[in-house]
């Protein structure tokens, strides 16, 4: 049973973080995309990253698993400093994370089975074991019967669920979701958010999720996944999930880090404008 959320009282926040950014900056050719960004993700925590288009949300996710390197600052992933770590050392850490890329990014030339198994295929795992794990991951996203299909025959929502199955295939210790509902209609988006919630509440996997849809963020805060009913159910009125909190970027800076309560009551003009 979830305890009522109290501002500033996050039960997970005292544990060693799964991810910690300290004063991270990165630029490409022009002005800095991220400047002096610091935040952390504690075990069991879901952090929802908000911000306008082009503000650096995808860049922040790619920094988290070392797909990009910062110009300045420190990034700890599972307690290890990764900002200058050689790729061969980073690889095993990255395999402990699961990433749902923006737009899903499935390979159209590969079957659903091979898309989901993608990370396992290079590891010389026997085919029948791969099949078992793919079936398990597809069962989680309720798409077992798509095993032999190709992505082109799936709807947008189904493709996104396959992308989630792919991210879960190694039972990751951290999930990175980049706009998992982007471009989907509200009803399909709700089915994707239900999966994110199921992963949060059944497996307690910490996560960092980018979304453009405030509705997704509010649903995650105000509902829990009920295993018996196999669906999301609203929390009692006035309660929010204490482990689901927010980050907001604006012009390269992290301008908000806190609870739903603090977000709604923020006096920051960018936050207020974003919420409207
Ligand atoms: N590999 C790269 N090389 C050069 N510039 C990049 C690279 N990746 C991102 N950028 C630039 O960094 C800025 C932030 O990009 P990013 O993709 O993180 O935005 P975003 O917040 O995810 O936007 P959206 O909401 O549209 O997905 C953009 O100006 C983008 O052009
Ligand atoms: Mg993006």
Coordinates of C-alpha atoms and ligand atoms in Angstrom, one line a residue:
X1 CA 0.0 0.0 0.0
X2 CA 1.4 3.4 -0.9
X3 CA 1.8 5.9 1.8
X4 CA 0.4 9.4 1.2
X5 CA 3.0 11.6 -0.5
X6 CA 4.5 14.3 1.6
X7 CA 6.5 16.9 -0.1
X8 CA 10.2 16.4 0.4
X9 CA 9.6 13.0 2.0
X10 CA 10.7 10.5 -0.6
X11 CA 11.4 7.1 1.0
X12 CA 13.9 6.0 -1.8
X13 CA 15.9 9.2 -1.7
X14 CA 18.2 8.1 1.2
X15 CA 19.6 5.0 -0.6
X16 CA 22.7 5.1 -2.8
X17 CA 21.6 6.4 -6.2
X18 CA 21.4 4.3 -9.3
X19 CA 22.2 7.4 -11.4
X20 CA 23.8 10.6 -10.2
X21 CA 24.6 13.6 -12.4
X22 CA 26.8 16.3 -10.8
X23 CA 27.3 19.6 -12.7
X24 CA 27.0 18.0 -16.1
X25 CA 27.5 20.1 -19.2
X26 CA 27.5 19.2 -22.9
X27 CA 27.6 21.2 -26.1
X28 CA 27.7 20.2 -29.7
X29 CA 28.6 22.9 -32.2
X30 CA 26.7 25.8 -30.7
X31 CA 25.8 26.9 -27.2
X32 CA 25.6 24.3 -24.4
X33 CA 22.7 21.9 -24.7
X34 CA 22.9 21.0 -20.9
X35 CA 24.6 23.2 -18.4
X36 CA 25.5 22.3 -14.8
X37 CA 22.8 19.7 -14.5
X38 CA 22.7 17.7 -11.3
X39 CA 20.1 15.2 -10.2
X40 CA 19.9 11.5 -9.1
X41 CA 17.7 8.5 -9.5
X42 CA 17.4 6.4 -6.3
X43 CA 16.6 2.7 -6.2
X44 CA 12.9 2.2 -6.9
X45 CA 12.4 5.7 -8.1
X46 CA 10.6 6.8 -11.3
X47 CA 11.8 10.2 -12.5
X48 CA 9.7 11.9 -15.2
X49 CA 11.7 14.4 -17.3
X50 CA 9.7 17.2 -18.8
X51 CA 10.7 20.0 -21.1
X52 CA 10.0 21.6 -24.5
X53 CA 11.2 20.2 -27.8
X54 CA 14.9 20.4 -28.4
X55 CA 15.9 21.2 -24.8
X56 CA 18.2 18.2 -24.4
X57 CA 15.9 15.5 -22.9
X58 CA 17.2 12.7 -25.3
X59 CA 20.7 14.0 -24.8
X60 CA 20.3 13.6 -21.0
X61 CA 19.1 10.0 -21.4
X62 CA 22.0 9.1 -23.8
X63 CA 24.5 10.6 -21.3
X64 CA 22.9 8.4 -18.6
X65 CA 24.0 5.1 -20.3
X66 CA 27.2 6.5 -21.9
X67 CA 25.9 6.8 -25.5
X68 CA 27.1 10.4 -25.2
X69 CA 29.9 11.8 -23.0
X70 CA 29.7 15.1 -21.1
X71 CA 32.2 17.9 -21.6
X72 CA 32.2 18.7 -17.9
X73 CA 30.9 17.1 -14.7
X74 CA 30.5 13.7 -13.3
X75 CA 28.0 10.9 -14.1
X76 CA 27.7 7.9 -11.9
X77 CA 25.8 4.8 -13.2
X78 CA 25.4 2.0 -10.6
X79 CA 27.9 3.8 -8.5
X80 CA 30.6 3.9 -11.2
X81 CA 32.0 7.1 -12.8
X82 CA 31.2 6.7 -16.6
X83 CA 32.0 10.1 -18.0
X84 CA 35.5 9.1 -19.2
X85 CA 35.1 5.3 -19.0
X86 CA 36.6 3.4 -22.0
X87 CA 33.8 1.8 -24.1
X88 CA 34.8 -1.8 -23.2
X89 CA 34.3 -1.1 -19.5
X90 CA 31.1 0.8 -20.1
X91 CA 29.5 -1.9 -22.2
X92 CA 28.7 -4.3 -19.3
X93 CA 27.2 -1.4 -17.3
X94 CA 25.1 -0.3 -20.3
X95 CA 23.8 -3.9 -20.7
X96 CA 22.3 -3.5 -17.1
X97 CA 20.1 -0.7 -18.5
X98 CA 17.1 -1.0 -20.8
X99 CA 16.4 1.8 -23.2
X100 CA 13.2 2.5 -25.1
X101 CA 14.3 4.9 -27.8
X102 CA 12.2 7.8 -29.1
X103 CA 9.8 6.5 -31.8
X104 CA 10.6 2.9 -30.7
X105 CA 13.3 2.4 -33.3
X106 CA 12.5 -1.1 -34.3
X107 CA 14.4 -2.8 -37.2
X108 CA 11.8 -3.3 -40.0
X109 CA 13.9 -6.1 -41.6
X110 CA 13.9 -8.2 -38.4
X111 CA 11.0 -10.1 -37.0
X112 CA 9.5 -9.2 -33.7
X113 CA 11.4 -12.1 -32.1
X114 CA 14.7 -10.9 -33.5
X115 CA 14.0 -7.2 -32.5
X116 CA 13.2 -8.2 -28.9
X117 CA 16.1 -10.6 -28.8
X118 CA 18.5 -8.1 -30.4
X119 CA 20.7 -7.6 -27.3
X120 CA 20.9 -11.4 -26.7
X121 CA 21.8 -12.5 -30.2
X122 CA 25.4 -11.5 -30.0
X123 CA 25.9 -13.4 -26.8
X124 CA 25.8 -17.0 -28.1
X125 CA 22.8 -17.8 -26.0
X126 CA 21.1 -21.0 -27.4
X127 CA 18.1 -20.3 -29.7
X128 CA 15.6 -22.1 -27.5
X129 CA 16.6 -20.1 -24.5
X130 CA 16.3 -16.9 -26.5
X131 CA 12.8 -17.9 -27.6
X132 CA 11.8 -18.5 -24.0
X133 CA 13.0 -15.1 -22.9
X134 CA 11.4 -13.4 -25.9
X135 CA 8.1 -15.1 -25.1
X136 CA 8.3 -14.0 -21.5
X137 CA 9.1 -10.3 -22.5
X138 CA 6.2 -10.3 -25.1
X139 CA 3.9 -11.8 -22.5
X140 CA 4.7 -8.9 -20.2
X141 CA 3.6 -6.4 -22.9
X142 CA 0.6 -8.7 -23.9
X143 CA 1.9 -9.3 -27.4
X144 CA 2.9 -13.0 -27.4
X145 CA 1.2 -13.7 -30.6
X146 CA 3.3 -11.2 -32.6
X147 CA 6.4 -13.4 -32.1
X148 CA 6.8 -14.3 -35.7
X149 CA 5.5 -11.1 -37.3
X150 CA 7.4 -8.2 -38.7
X151 CA 7.1 -4.6 -37.3
X152 CA 5.5 -3.3 -40.6
X153 CA 2.3 -5.4 -39.8
X154 CA 1.9 -3.9 -36.3
X155 CA 0.1 -0.7 -35.2
X156 CA 2.0 2.2 -33.7
X157 CA 1.0 1.2 -30.1
X158 CA 2.0 -2.4 -30.7
X159 CA 5.4 -1.3 -32.1
X160 CA 6.0 0.7 -29.0
X161 CA 5.1 -2.3 -26.8
X162 CA 7.6 -4.4 -28.7
X163 CA 10.2 -1.7 -28.0
X164 CA 9.4 -2.0 -24.3
X165 CA 9.7 -5.8 -24.5
X166 CA 13.1 -5.3 -26.1
X167 CA 14.2 -3.0 -23.3
X168 CA 13.1 -5.5 -20.7
X169 CA 14.8 -8.6 -22.2
X170 CA 17.7 -8.6 -19.8
X171 CA 15.6 -7.7 -16.7
X172 CA 17.4 -4.3 -16.5
X173 CA 18.3 -2.6 -13.2
X174 CA 17.4 0.8 -14.8
X175 CA 15.0 1.7 -17.5
X176 CA 15.3 4.7 -19.8
X177 CA 12.1 5.6 -21.7
X178 CA 12.4 8.3 -24.3
X179 CA 8.9 9.7 -25.1
X180 CA 7.3 6.2 -25.1
X181 CA 3.9 7.6 -26.0
X182 CA 5.1 10.2 -28.5
X183 CA 2.9 10.3 -31.6
X184 CA 0.3 7.9 -30.1
X185 CA -3.4 8.7 -29.5
X186 CA -4.6 9.1 -25.9
X187 CA -6.1 5.6 -25.6
X188 CA -3.0 3.9 -26.9
X189 CA -0.8 6.1 -24.8
X190 CA -2.7 4.9 -21.7
X191 CA -1.9 1.3 -22.5
X192 CA 1.8 2.2 -22.8
X193 CA 1.7 4.1 -19.5
X194 CA 0.1 1.1 -17.9
X195 CA 3.1 -1.0 -18.9
X196 CA 5.5 1.6 -17.5
X197 CA 3.5 1.5 -14.3
X198 CA 3.4 -2.4 -14.3
X199 CA 7.2 -2.4 -14.5
X200 CA 7.5 0.2 -11.8
X201 CA 5.0 -1.5 -9.4
X202 CA 5.7 -5.2 -10.1
X203 CA 9.5 -5.2 -10.5
X204 CA 10.3 -1.9 -8.8
X205 CA 12.8 -1.1 -11.6
X206 CA 14.0 2.5 -11.2
X207 CA 13.5 4.6 -14.3
X208 CA 14.0 7.9 -16.1
X209 CA 11.1 8.7 -18.5
X210 CA 10.9 11.5 -20.9
X211 CA 7.4 12.6 -21.8
X212 CA 5.7 15.4 -23.7
X213 CA 2.3 14.3 -22.3
X214 CA 1.5 15.8 -18.9
X215 CA -1.4 13.4 -18.8
X216 CA 1.0 10.4 -18.8
X217 CA 2.9 12.0 -15.9
X218 CA -0.2 12.6 -13.8
X219 CA -1.5 9.1 -14.5
X220 CA 1.8 7.6 -13.3
X221 CA 1.6 9.7 -10.1
X222 CA -2.0 9.0 -9.3
X223 CA -2.4 5.3 -10.1
X224 CA -0.8 2.0 -9.2
X225 CA -0.7 -1.3 -11.0
X226 CA -2.8 -4.0 -9.4
X227 CA -1.5 -7.4 -10.1
X228 CA -4.6 -9.3 -9.2
X229 CA -6.8 -7.2 -11.5
X230 CA -3.9 -7.0 -14.1
X231 CA -4.6 -3.3 -14.7
X232 CA -3.9 0.1 -13.3
X233 CA -6.2 1.4 -10.6
X234 CA -6.4 4.9 -9.1
X235 CA -4.8 5.6 -5.8
X236 CA -7.2 6.8 -3.0
X237 CA -8.2 10.4 -3.6
X238 CA -5.4 12.9 -2.7
X239 CA -2.6 10.3 -2.7
X240 CA 0.2 10.1 -5.2
X241 CA 3.0 7.6 -5.7
X242 CA 5.8 8.9 -3.4
X243 CA 8.6 7.3 -5.6
X244 CA 7.5 9.1 -8.8
X245 CA 8.9 12.6 -9.1
X246 CA 9.7 15.2 -11.7
X247 CA 12.6 16.9 -13.4
X248 CA 12.2 19.8 -15.9
X249 CA 14.7 21.2 -18.3
X250 CA 14.5 24.7 -19.7
X251 CA 17.2 26.3 -22.0
X252 CA 19.9 23.8 -20.9
X253 CA 19.2 24.2 -17.1
X254 CA 17.4 21.8 -14.8
X255 CA 14.8 24.2 -13.4
X256 CA 12.8 21.8 -11.4
X257 CA 13.5 18.6 -9.3
X258 CA 10.7 17.5 -7.0
X259 CA 7.3 16.0 -6.3
X260 CA 4.0 16.4 -8.2
X261 CA 2.8 18.5 -5.3
X262 CA 5.8 20.8 -5.6
X263 CA 5.5 20.9 -9.4
X264 CA 1.8 21.9 -9.3
X265 CA 2.6 24.6 -6.7
X266 CA 5.8 25.8 -8.3
X267 CA 6.2 29.6 -8.7
X268 CA 8.8 29.2 -11.5
X269 CA 7.3 31.0 -14.5
X270 CA 8.7 28.3 -17.0
X271 CA 7.1 25.5 -14.9
X272 CA 3.8 27.4 -14.7
X273 CA 3.8 28.1 -18.4
X274 CA 4.6 24.4 -19.2
X275 CA 1.8 23.2 -17.0
X276 CA -0.7 25.4 -18.8
Ligands
LIG1 N1 24.6 13.9 -31.6 C1 24.3 15.2 -31.7 N2 25.1 16.0 -32.5 C2 24.8 17.3 -32.6 N3 23.8 17.9 -32.0 C3 23.0 17.1 -31.3 C4 23.2 15.7 -31.1 N4 22.2 15.2 -30.3 C5 21.4 16.3 -30.0 N5 21.9 17.4 -30.6 C6 21.3 18.7 -30.4 O1 21.0 18.9 -29.0 C7 19.8 19.6 -28.8 C8 18.9 18.8 -27.9 O2 18.5 17.6 -28.6 P1 17.6 16.5 -27.9 O3 17.4 15.5 -29.0 O4 18.1 16.1 -26.6 O5 16.2 17.3 -27.6 P2 14.9 16.8 -27.0 O6 14.6 17.6 -25.7 O7 15.0 15.3 -26.8 O8 13.8 17.2 -28.0 P3 12.4 16.4 -28.5 O9 11.4 16.8 -27.4 O10 12.1 17.0 -29.8 O11 12.7 15.0 -28.5 C9 19.2 19.8 -30.2 O12 19.5 21.2 -30.6 C10 19.9 18.8 -31.1 O13 20.0 19.3 -32.4
LIG2 MG1 14.1 13.8 -27.7

